[in-house]
């Protein structure tokens, strides 16, 4: 008995940690699982428990044009803003990571500002700023606004990965006769590619799910899926919201799957 109690006291921390992980996992997954479950309801309202099952609300996603059009706009803005932010963020990150200037850290910190302030405030400020420049409520204005939010993710991940790599590797390549372009193409770019993929993945998913910024630039041509969902729930509360959310989650999972097959999730953000 004493031996059993002693062994139980030794295993208690491990069991407590397992129990905590289980509760934490359920806490995270349960709301998502309920939303997916509700999307298969045949009822005309959101209720629990579900009386019967159907795919009618997934057909509603396709038949209701605002859902489909806004989903296309969301994907288009997410892809283009990610590419735009990558084109801006990667050169800036490479310059800041190797800079010995005291201002480099301050500039790197400043570049995180768009995600350190409330997005409502940022969206309001960008609306006035871009309207003053003449962009108005256009797709280009929405694209610029999403790119502003995406840049910090790419800059921070690329800086983190690049600073973890020794500068000797690039210097050795140049000593051996490689030009600056060859050094960048065959040495620097492969070294920082995990940071680029990680930042681009975050930027894409954040843009796809962004509501505060998109809300300020909403128009019949530029409304994204989160904006349409918010407007829809103000008047109706049927399971089509759950069906659209399920489609959006599948889209995010498909993105993660493709990235995992191409690069490997475990390698993203980690120096190789």
PDB file of C-alpha atoms in Angstrom:
ATOM      1  CA  UNK A   1       0.000   0.000   0.000  1.00  0.00           C
ATOM      2  CA  UNK A   2       2.789   2.384   0.910  1.00  0.00           C
ATOM      3  CA  UNK A   3       4.530   1.527  -2.361  1.00  0.00           C
ATOM      4  CA  UNK A   4       1.353   2.218  -4.319  1.00  0.00           C
ATOM      5  CA  UNK A   5       0.836   5.576  -2.619  1.00  0.00           C
ATOM      6  CA  UNK A   6       4.458   6.496  -3.249  1.00  0.00           C
ATOM      7  CA  UNK A   7       4.174   5.602  -6.939  1.00  0.00           C
ATOM      8  CA  UNK A   8       0.866   7.473  -7.198  1.00  0.00           C
ATOM      9  CA  UNK A   9       2.429  10.596  -5.705  1.00  0.00           C
ATOM     10  CA  UNK A  10       5.268  10.365  -8.236  1.00  0.00           C
ATOM     11  CA  UNK A  11       2.894   9.998 -11.198  1.00  0.00           C
ATOM     12  CA  UNK A  12       0.486  12.669  -9.994  1.00  0.00           C
ATOM     13  CA  UNK A  13       2.191  15.633 -11.764  1.00  0.00           C
ATOM     14  CA  UNK A  14       2.214  13.738 -15.076  1.00  0.00           C
ATOM     15  CA  UNK A  15      -1.471  12.818 -14.769  1.00  0.00           C
ATOM     16  CA  UNK A  16      -2.345  16.365 -13.738  1.00  0.00           C
ATOM     17  CA  UNK A  17      -0.531  17.692 -16.813  1.00  0.00           C
ATOM     18  CA  UNK A  18      -2.375  15.224 -19.065  1.00  0.00           C
ATOM     19  CA  UNK A  19      -5.708  16.239 -17.529  1.00  0.00           C
ATOM     20  CA  UNK A  20      -4.898  19.909 -18.005  1.00  0.00           C
ATOM     21  CA  UNK A  21      -3.980  19.319 -21.660  1.00  0.00           C
ATOM     22  CA  UNK A  22      -7.220  17.409 -22.212  1.00  0.00           C
ATOM     23  CA  UNK A  23      -9.333  20.200 -20.685  1.00  0.00           C
ATOM     24  CA  UNK A  24      -7.406  22.810 -22.664  1.00  0.00           C
ATOM     25  CA  UNK A  25      -7.855  20.845 -25.893  1.00  0.00           C
ATOM     26  CA  UNK A  26     -11.608  20.463 -25.302  1.00  0.00           C
ATOM     27  CA  UNK A  27     -11.858  24.172 -24.436  1.00  0.00           C
ATOM     28  CA  UNK A  28     -10.311  25.062 -27.801  1.00  0.00           C
ATOM     29  CA  UNK A  29     -11.953  22.460 -30.022  1.00  0.00           C
ATOM     30  CA  UNK A  30     -15.482  22.293 -28.561  1.00  0.00           C
ATOM     31  CA  UNK A  31     -16.768  25.622 -30.014  1.00  0.00           C
ATOM     32  CA  UNK A  32     -15.372  24.727 -33.464  1.00  0.00           C
ATOM     33  CA  UNK A  33     -16.857  21.227 -33.333  1.00  0.00           C
ATOM     34  CA  UNK A  34     -20.272  22.610 -32.352  1.00  0.00           C
ATOM     35  CA  UNK A  35     -20.228  25.079 -35.268  1.00  0.00           C
ATOM     36  CA  UNK A  36     -19.380  22.290 -37.731  1.00  0.00           C
ATOM     37  CA  UNK A  37     -22.073  20.089 -36.181  1.00  0.00           C
ATOM     38  CA  UNK A  38     -24.696  22.839 -36.468  1.00  0.00           C
ATOM     39  CA  UNK A  39     -23.900  23.324 -40.155  1.00  0.00           C
ATOM     40  CA  UNK A  40     -25.482  19.910 -40.873  1.00  0.00           C
ATOM     41  CA  UNK A  41     -28.761  20.782 -39.196  1.00  0.00           C
ATOM     42  CA  UNK A  42     -31.962  20.567 -41.258  1.00  0.00           C
ATOM     43  CA  UNK A  43     -33.792  23.019 -39.001  1.00  0.00           C
ATOM     44  CA  UNK A  44     -34.470  26.576 -40.144  1.00  0.00           C
ATOM     45  CA  UNK A  45     -33.016  27.982 -36.944  1.00  0.00           C
ATOM     46  CA  UNK A  46     -29.995  27.308 -34.749  1.00  0.00           C
ATOM     47  CA  UNK A  47     -31.117  25.008 -31.979  1.00  0.00           C
ATOM     48  CA  UNK A  48     -29.750  22.222 -29.860  1.00  0.00           C
ATOM     49  CA  UNK A  49     -30.070  19.273 -29.917  1.00  0.00           C
ATOM     50  CA  UNK A  50     -30.329  18.820 -33.684  1.00  0.00           C
ATOM     51  CA  UNK A  51     -33.517  17.017 -34.713  1.00  0.00           C
ATOM     52  CA  UNK A  52     -32.496  16.044 -38.259  1.00  0.00           C
ATOM     53  CA  UNK A  53     -29.526  16.444 -40.587  1.00  0.00           C
ATOM     54  CA  UNK A  54     -29.191  17.913 -44.065  1.00  0.00           C
ATOM     55  CA  UNK A  55     -26.799  19.629 -46.464  1.00  0.00           C
ATOM     56  CA  UNK A  56     -29.320  22.370 -47.275  1.00  0.00           C
ATOM     57  CA  UNK A  57     -27.257  25.117 -45.643  1.00  0.00           C
ATOM     58  CA  UNK A  58     -24.204  24.271 -47.717  1.00  0.00           C
ATOM     59  CA  UNK A  59     -26.390  24.670 -50.823  1.00  0.00           C
ATOM     60  CA  UNK A  60     -27.458  28.004 -49.368  1.00  0.00           C
ATOM     61  CA  UNK A  61     -23.799  29.100 -49.333  1.00  0.00           C
ATOM     62  CA  UNK A  62     -23.586  28.500 -53.088  1.00  0.00           C
ATOM     63  CA  UNK A  63     -27.025  29.851 -53.954  1.00  0.00           C
ATOM     64  CA  UNK A  64     -26.817  33.035 -51.882  1.00  0.00           C
ATOM     65  CA  UNK A  65     -24.669  35.303 -54.050  1.00  0.00           C
ATOM     66  CA  UNK A  66     -23.368  37.641 -51.309  1.00  0.00           C
ATOM     67  CA  UNK A  67     -21.754  34.651 -49.539  1.00  0.00           C
ATOM     68  CA  UNK A  68     -20.044  33.355 -52.685  1.00  0.00           C
ATOM     69  CA  UNK A  69     -18.994  36.777 -53.983  1.00  0.00           C
ATOM     70  CA  UNK A  70     -17.598  37.859 -50.626  1.00  0.00           C
ATOM     71  CA  UNK A  71     -15.715  34.568 -50.287  1.00  0.00           C
ATOM     72  CA  UNK A  72     -14.060  35.209 -53.665  1.00  0.00           C
ATOM     73  CA  UNK A  73     -13.180  38.750 -52.571  1.00  0.00           C
ATOM     74  CA  UNK A  74     -11.739  37.422 -49.280  1.00  0.00           C
ATOM     75  CA  UNK A  75      -9.520  34.885 -51.044  1.00  0.00           C
ATOM     76  CA  UNK A  76      -8.389  37.429 -53.640  1.00  0.00           C
ATOM     77  CA  UNK A  77      -7.507  40.028 -50.993  1.00  0.00           C
ATOM     78  CA  UNK A  78      -5.781  37.453 -48.760  1.00  0.00           C
ATOM     79  CA  UNK A  79      -3.575  36.142 -51.596  1.00  0.00           C
ATOM     80  CA  UNK A  80      -2.682  39.550 -53.060  1.00  0.00           C
ATOM     81  CA  UNK A  81      -2.064  41.244 -49.692  1.00  0.00           C
ATOM     82  CA  UNK A  82       0.186  38.331 -48.668  1.00  0.00           C
ATOM     83  CA  UNK A  83       2.224  38.659 -51.880  1.00  0.00           C
ATOM     84  CA  UNK A  84       2.373  42.435 -51.521  1.00  0.00           C
ATOM     85  CA  UNK A  85       3.415  42.260 -47.869  1.00  0.00           C
ATOM     86  CA  UNK A  86       6.053  39.641 -48.680  1.00  0.00           C
ATOM     87  CA  UNK A  87       7.520  41.838 -51.419  1.00  0.00           C
ATOM     88  CA  UNK A  88       7.774  44.726 -48.939  1.00  0.00           C
ATOM     89  CA  UNK A  89       8.534  42.878 -45.722  1.00  0.00           C
ATOM     90  CA  UNK A  90      11.316  40.505 -46.789  1.00  0.00           C
ATOM     91  CA  UNK A  91      13.798  43.157 -48.054  1.00  0.00           C
ATOM     92  CA  UNK A  92      13.056  45.326 -44.999  1.00  0.00           C
ATOM     93  CA  UNK A  93      13.620  42.390 -42.644  1.00  0.00           C
ATOM     94  CA  UNK A  94      16.909  41.400 -44.314  1.00  0.00           C
ATOM     95  CA  UNK A  95      18.201  44.962 -44.089  1.00  0.00           C
ATOM     96  CA  UNK A  96      17.199  45.363 -40.439  1.00  0.00           C
ATOM     97  CA  UNK A  97      18.449  41.959 -39.291  1.00  0.00           C
ATOM     98  CA  UNK A  98      22.059  42.543 -40.360  1.00  0.00           C
ATOM     99  CA  UNK A  99      22.130  46.273 -39.623  1.00  0.00           C
ATOM    100  CA  UNK A 100      24.467  47.449 -36.858  1.00  0.00           C
ATOM    101  CA  UNK A 101      22.679  50.763 -36.548  1.00  0.00           C
ATOM    102  CA  UNK A 102      21.026  51.568 -33.228  1.00  0.00           C
ATOM    103  CA  UNK A 103      17.975  52.701 -35.150  1.00  0.00           C
ATOM    104  CA  UNK A 104      17.443  49.207 -36.632  1.00  0.00           C
ATOM    105  CA  UNK A 105      15.808  47.807 -33.489  1.00  0.00           C
ATOM    106  CA  UNK A 106      13.633  50.898 -33.158  1.00  0.00           C
ATOM    107  CA  UNK A 107      12.504  50.600 -36.783  1.00  0.00           C
ATOM    108  CA  UNK A 108      11.842  46.861 -36.374  1.00  0.00           C
ATOM    109  CA  UNK A 109       9.721  47.627 -33.316  1.00  0.00           C
ATOM    110  CA  UNK A 110       7.914  50.385 -35.183  1.00  0.00           C
ATOM    111  CA  UNK A 111       7.020  47.967 -37.971  1.00  0.00           C
ATOM    112  CA  UNK A 112       5.099  45.868 -35.430  1.00  0.00           C
ATOM    113  CA  UNK A 113       2.900  48.862 -34.590  1.00  0.00           C
ATOM    114  CA  UNK A 114       0.027  47.882 -36.941  1.00  0.00           C
ATOM    115  CA  UNK A 115      -0.669  44.719 -34.931  1.00  0.00           C
ATOM    116  CA  UNK A 116       0.015  46.260 -31.515  1.00  0.00           C
ATOM    117  CA  UNK A 117      -2.844  48.754 -31.728  1.00  0.00           C
ATOM    118  CA  UNK A 118      -6.592  48.028 -31.862  1.00  0.00           C
ATOM    119  CA  UNK A 119      -7.563  47.131 -35.413  1.00  0.00           C
ATOM    120  CA  UNK A 120     -10.650  49.324 -35.118  1.00  0.00           C
ATOM    121  CA  UNK A 121      -8.398  52.348 -34.598  1.00  0.00           C
ATOM    122  CA  UNK A 122      -6.087  51.261 -37.410  1.00  0.00           C
ATOM    123  CA  UNK A 123      -8.982  50.694 -39.805  1.00  0.00           C
ATOM    124  CA  UNK A 124     -10.462  54.105 -38.986  1.00  0.00           C
ATOM    125  CA  UNK A 125      -7.090  55.810 -39.518  1.00  0.00           C
ATOM    126  CA  UNK A 126      -6.440  53.979 -42.798  1.00  0.00           C
ATOM    127  CA  UNK A 127      -9.896  54.873 -44.076  1.00  0.00           C
ATOM    128  CA  UNK A 128      -9.251  58.594 -43.607  1.00  0.00           C
ATOM    129  CA  UNK A 129      -5.663  58.378 -44.862  1.00  0.00           C
ATOM    130  CA  UNK A 130      -6.442  56.404 -48.022  1.00  0.00           C
ATOM    131  CA  UNK A 131      -9.548  58.479 -48.723  1.00  0.00           C
ATOM    132  CA  UNK A 132      -7.403  61.611 -48.533  1.00  0.00           C
ATOM    133  CA  UNK A 133      -5.077  60.056 -51.104  1.00  0.00           C
ATOM    134  CA  UNK A 134      -8.040  59.408 -53.378  1.00  0.00           C
ATOM    135  CA  UNK A 135      -8.372  55.628 -53.053  1.00  0.00           C
ATOM    136  CA  UNK A 136     -11.810  55.712 -51.402  1.00  0.00           C
ATOM    137  CA  UNK A 137     -13.736  52.469 -50.857  1.00  0.00           C
ATOM    138  CA  UNK A 138     -11.954  50.489 -53.549  1.00  0.00           C
ATOM    139  CA  UNK A 139     -10.421  47.030 -53.768  1.00  0.00           C
ATOM    140  CA  UNK A 140      -6.991  48.651 -53.943  1.00  0.00           C
ATOM    141  CA  UNK A 141      -7.620  50.504 -50.676  1.00  0.00           C
ATOM    142  CA  UNK A 142      -8.756  47.263 -49.017  1.00  0.00           C
ATOM    143  CA  UNK A 143      -5.663  45.508 -50.378  1.00  0.00           C
ATOM    144  CA  UNK A 144      -3.344  48.206 -49.007  1.00  0.00           C
ATOM    145  CA  UNK A 145      -5.059  48.092 -45.604  1.00  0.00           C
ATOM    146  CA  UNK A 146      -4.687  44.308 -45.351  1.00  0.00           C
ATOM    147  CA  UNK A 147      -1.060  44.557 -46.473  1.00  0.00           C
ATOM    148  CA  UNK A 148      -0.332  47.021 -43.642  1.00  0.00           C
ATOM    149  CA  UNK A 149      -1.578  44.420 -41.170  1.00  0.00           C
ATOM    150  CA  UNK A 150       0.306  41.579 -42.896  1.00  0.00           C
ATOM    151  CA  UNK A 151       3.747  43.212 -43.096  1.00  0.00           C
ATOM    152  CA  UNK A 152       4.582  42.911 -39.354  1.00  0.00           C
ATOM    153  CA  UNK A 153       4.074  39.133 -39.374  1.00  0.00           C
ATOM    154  CA  UNK A 154       6.493  38.665 -42.268  1.00  0.00           C
ATOM    155  CA  UNK A 155       9.060  41.147 -40.943  1.00  0.00           C
ATOM    156  CA  UNK A 156       9.197  39.622 -37.467  1.00  0.00           C
ATOM    157  CA  UNK A 157       9.444  36.002 -38.614  1.00  0.00           C
ATOM    158  CA  UNK A 158      12.098  36.740 -41.261  1.00  0.00           C
ATOM    159  CA  UNK A 159      14.167  38.836 -38.810  1.00  0.00           C
ATOM    160  CA  UNK A 160      13.991  36.071 -36.222  1.00  0.00           C
ATOM    161  CA  UNK A 161      15.113  33.375 -38.654  1.00  0.00           C
ATOM    162  CA  UNK A 162      17.776  35.499 -40.355  1.00  0.00           C
ATOM    163  CA  UNK A 163      19.385  36.621 -37.092  1.00  0.00           C
ATOM    164  CA  UNK A 164      19.651  32.984 -35.990  1.00  0.00           C
ATOM    165  CA  UNK A 165      21.832  32.230 -39.022  1.00  0.00           C
ATOM    166  CA  UNK A 166      25.580  33.024 -38.957  1.00  0.00           C
ATOM    167  CA  UNK A 167      26.706  35.753 -41.322  1.00  0.00           C
ATOM    168  CA  UNK A 168      29.831  33.673 -42.046  1.00  0.00           C
ATOM    169  CA  UNK A 169      27.903  31.537 -44.532  1.00  0.00           C
ATOM    170  CA  UNK A 170      27.147  34.489 -46.818  1.00  0.00           C
ATOM    171  CA  UNK A 171      30.655  35.884 -46.411  1.00  0.00           C
ATOM    172  CA  UNK A 172      32.125  32.504 -47.352  1.00  0.00           C
ATOM    173  CA  UNK A 173      29.979  32.397 -50.495  1.00  0.00           C
ATOM    174  CA  UNK A 174      31.170  35.844 -51.570  1.00  0.00           C
ATOM    175  CA  UNK A 175      34.819  35.004 -50.805  1.00  0.00           C
ATOM    176  CA  UNK A 176      34.461  31.937 -53.026  1.00  0.00           C
ATOM    177  CA  UNK A 177      33.403  34.171 -55.910  1.00  0.00           C
ATOM    178  CA  UNK A 178      29.628  34.376 -55.705  1.00  0.00           C
ATOM    179  CA  UNK A 179      28.082  37.682 -56.718  1.00  0.00           C
ATOM    180  CA  UNK A 180      25.615  39.504 -54.449  1.00  0.00           C
ATOM    181  CA  UNK A 181      22.694  38.153 -56.469  1.00  0.00           C
ATOM    182  CA  UNK A 182      24.048  34.584 -56.402  1.00  0.00           C
ATOM    183  CA  UNK A 183      24.640  34.850 -52.660  1.00  0.00           C
ATOM    184  CA  UNK A 184      21.088  36.025 -52.134  1.00  0.00           C
ATOM    185  CA  UNK A 185      19.564  33.459 -54.527  1.00  0.00           C
ATOM    186  CA  UNK A 186      21.468  30.365 -53.379  1.00  0.00           C
ATOM    187  CA  UNK A 187      22.398  31.164 -49.757  1.00  0.00           C
ATOM    188  CA  UNK A 188      20.294  33.875 -48.124  1.00  0.00           C
ATOM    189  CA  UNK A 189      16.914  32.984 -49.618  1.00  0.00           C
ATOM    190  CA  UNK A 190      17.053  29.273 -48.634  1.00  0.00           C
ATOM    191  CA  UNK A 191      18.151  30.291 -45.132  1.00  0.00           C
ATOM    192  CA  UNK A 192      15.220  32.645 -44.542  1.00  0.00           C
ATOM    193  CA  UNK A 193      12.588  30.668 -46.466  1.00  0.00           C
ATOM    194  CA  UNK A 194      11.129  29.123 -43.254  1.00  0.00           C
ATOM    195  CA  UNK A 195      10.518  32.635 -41.905  1.00  0.00           C
ATOM    196  CA  UNK A 196       8.987  33.783 -45.189  1.00  0.00           C
ATOM    197  CA  UNK A 197       6.604  30.803 -45.292  1.00  0.00           C
ATOM    198  CA  UNK A 198       5.661  31.269 -41.638  1.00  0.00           C
ATOM    199  CA  UNK A 199       5.000  34.995 -42.037  1.00  0.00           C
ATOM    200  CA  UNK A 200       3.095  34.505 -45.294  1.00  0.00           C
ATOM    201  CA  UNK A 201       0.942  31.791 -43.721  1.00  0.00           C
ATOM    202  CA  UNK A 202       0.058  34.034 -40.769  1.00  0.00           C
ATOM    203  CA  UNK A 203      -0.597  36.971 -43.104  1.00  0.00           C
ATOM    204  CA  UNK A 204      -2.932  34.918 -45.320  1.00  0.00           C
ATOM    205  CA  UNK A 205      -4.960  33.492 -42.432  1.00  0.00           C
ATOM    206  CA  UNK A 206      -5.189  36.848 -40.629  1.00  0.00           C
ATOM    207  CA  UNK A 207      -6.379  38.553 -43.814  1.00  0.00           C
ATOM    208  CA  UNK A 208      -8.930  35.833 -44.537  1.00  0.00           C
ATOM    209  CA  UNK A 209     -10.478  36.269 -41.082  1.00  0.00           C
ATOM    210  CA  UNK A 210     -10.087  40.029 -40.732  1.00  0.00           C
ATOM    211  CA  UNK A 211     -13.261  41.911 -39.803  1.00  0.00           C
ATOM    212  CA  UNK A 212     -12.285  45.263 -38.176  1.00  0.00           C
ATOM    213  CA  UNK A 213     -10.213  46.510 -41.127  1.00  0.00           C
ATOM    214  CA  UNK A 214     -12.511  45.089 -43.808  1.00  0.00           C
ATOM    215  CA  UNK A 215     -15.579  46.633 -42.157  1.00  0.00           C
ATOM    216  CA  UNK A 216     -14.352  50.185 -42.847  1.00  0.00           C
ATOM    217  CA  UNK A 217     -13.744  49.453 -46.528  1.00  0.00           C
ATOM    218  CA  UNK A 218     -16.937  47.520 -47.165  1.00  0.00           C
ATOM    219  CA  UNK A 219     -18.881  48.264 -50.340  1.00  0.00           C
ATOM    220  CA  UNK A 220     -20.940  46.073 -52.688  1.00  0.00           C
ATOM    221  CA  UNK A 221     -17.739  45.256 -54.598  1.00  0.00           C
ATOM    222  CA  UNK A 222     -15.260  45.008 -51.707  1.00  0.00           C
ATOM    223  CA  UNK A 223     -17.160  43.371 -48.830  1.00  0.00           C
ATOM    224  CA  UNK A 224     -15.306  40.359 -47.514  1.00  0.00           C
ATOM    225  CA  UNK A 225     -16.898  37.239 -46.055  1.00  0.00           C
ATOM    226  CA  UNK A 226     -16.599  38.303 -42.368  1.00  0.00           C
ATOM    227  CA  UNK A 227     -18.374  41.609 -43.173  1.00  0.00           C
ATOM    228  CA  UNK A 228     -21.182  39.823 -45.011  1.00  0.00           C
ATOM    229  CA  UNK A 229     -21.540  37.325 -42.155  1.00  0.00           C
ATOM    230  CA  UNK A 230     -21.863  40.161 -39.638  1.00  0.00           C
ATOM    231  CA  UNK A 231     -24.521  41.880 -41.739  1.00  0.00           C
ATOM    232  CA  UNK A 232     -26.372  38.587 -42.286  1.00  0.00           C
ATOM    233  CA  UNK A 233     -26.550  37.755 -38.578  1.00  0.00           C
ATOM    234  CA  UNK A 234     -28.134  41.137 -37.835  1.00  0.00           C
ATOM    235  CA  UNK A 235     -31.274  40.039 -39.710  1.00  0.00           C
ATOM    236  CA  UNK A 236     -31.171  36.222 -39.768  1.00  0.00           C
ATOM    237  CA  UNK A 237     -29.759  33.569 -37.509  1.00  0.00           C
ATOM    238  CA  UNK A 238     -30.015  30.306 -39.367  1.00  0.00           C
ATOM    239  CA  UNK A 239     -27.429  27.486 -39.712  1.00  0.00           C
ATOM    240  CA  UNK A 240     -26.098  28.945 -42.983  1.00  0.00           C
ATOM    241  CA  UNK A 241     -23.727  30.966 -40.787  1.00  0.00           C
ATOM    242  CA  UNK A 242     -22.364  27.692 -39.432  1.00  0.00           C
ATOM    243  CA  UNK A 243     -22.080  26.289 -42.981  1.00  0.00           C
ATOM    244  CA  UNK A 244     -20.117  29.323 -44.185  1.00  0.00           C
ATOM    245  CA  UNK A 245     -17.868  29.110 -41.127  1.00  0.00           C
ATOM    246  CA  UNK A 246     -17.253  25.434 -41.870  1.00  0.00           C
ATOM    247  CA  UNK A 247     -16.280  26.260 -45.462  1.00  0.00           C
ATOM    248  CA  UNK A 248     -13.935  28.970 -44.215  1.00  0.00           C
ATOM    249  CA  UNK A 249     -12.312  26.565 -41.747  1.00  0.00           C
ATOM    250  CA  UNK A 250     -11.890  23.963 -44.503  1.00  0.00           C
ATOM    251  CA  UNK A 251     -10.202  26.615 -46.609  1.00  0.00           C
ATOM    252  CA  UNK A 252      -7.767  27.403 -43.790  1.00  0.00           C
ATOM    253  CA  UNK A 253      -7.092  23.692 -43.220  1.00  0.00           C
ATOM    254  CA  UNK A 254      -6.526  23.181 -46.956  1.00  0.00           C
ATOM    255  CA  UNK A 255      -3.991  26.018 -46.885  1.00  0.00           C
ATOM    256  CA  UNK A 256      -2.187  24.415 -43.960  1.00  0.00           C
ATOM    257  CA  UNK A 257      -2.234  21.042 -45.744  1.00  0.00           C
ATOM    258  CA  UNK A 258      -0.749  22.486 -48.943  1.00  0.00           C
ATOM    259  CA  UNK A 259       1.953  24.339 -46.992  1.00  0.00           C
ATOM    260  CA  UNK A 260       2.713  21.181 -45.026  1.00  0.00           C
ATOM    261  CA  UNK A 261       3.066  19.136 -48.223  1.00  0.00           C
ATOM    262  CA  UNK A 262       5.275  21.747 -49.872  1.00  0.00           C
ATOM    263  CA  UNK A 263       7.436  22.815 -46.968  1.00  0.00           C
ATOM    264  CA  UNK A 264       6.429  20.972 -43.804  1.00  0.00           C
ATOM    265  CA  UNK A 265       4.661  22.694 -40.895  1.00  0.00           C
ATOM    266  CA  UNK A 266       7.407  21.653 -38.474  1.00  0.00           C
ATOM    267  CA  UNK A 267      10.031  23.463 -40.538  1.00  0.00           C
ATOM    268  CA  UNK A 268       8.120  26.723 -40.749  1.00  0.00           C
ATOM    269  CA  UNK A 269       9.684  29.449 -38.643  1.00  0.00           C
ATOM    270  CA  UNK A 270      12.514  27.173 -37.540  1.00  0.00           C
ATOM    271  CA  UNK A 271      16.037  27.469 -38.895  1.00  0.00           C
ATOM    272  CA  UNK A 272      17.039  24.446 -40.937  1.00  0.00           C
TER     273      UNK A 272
END
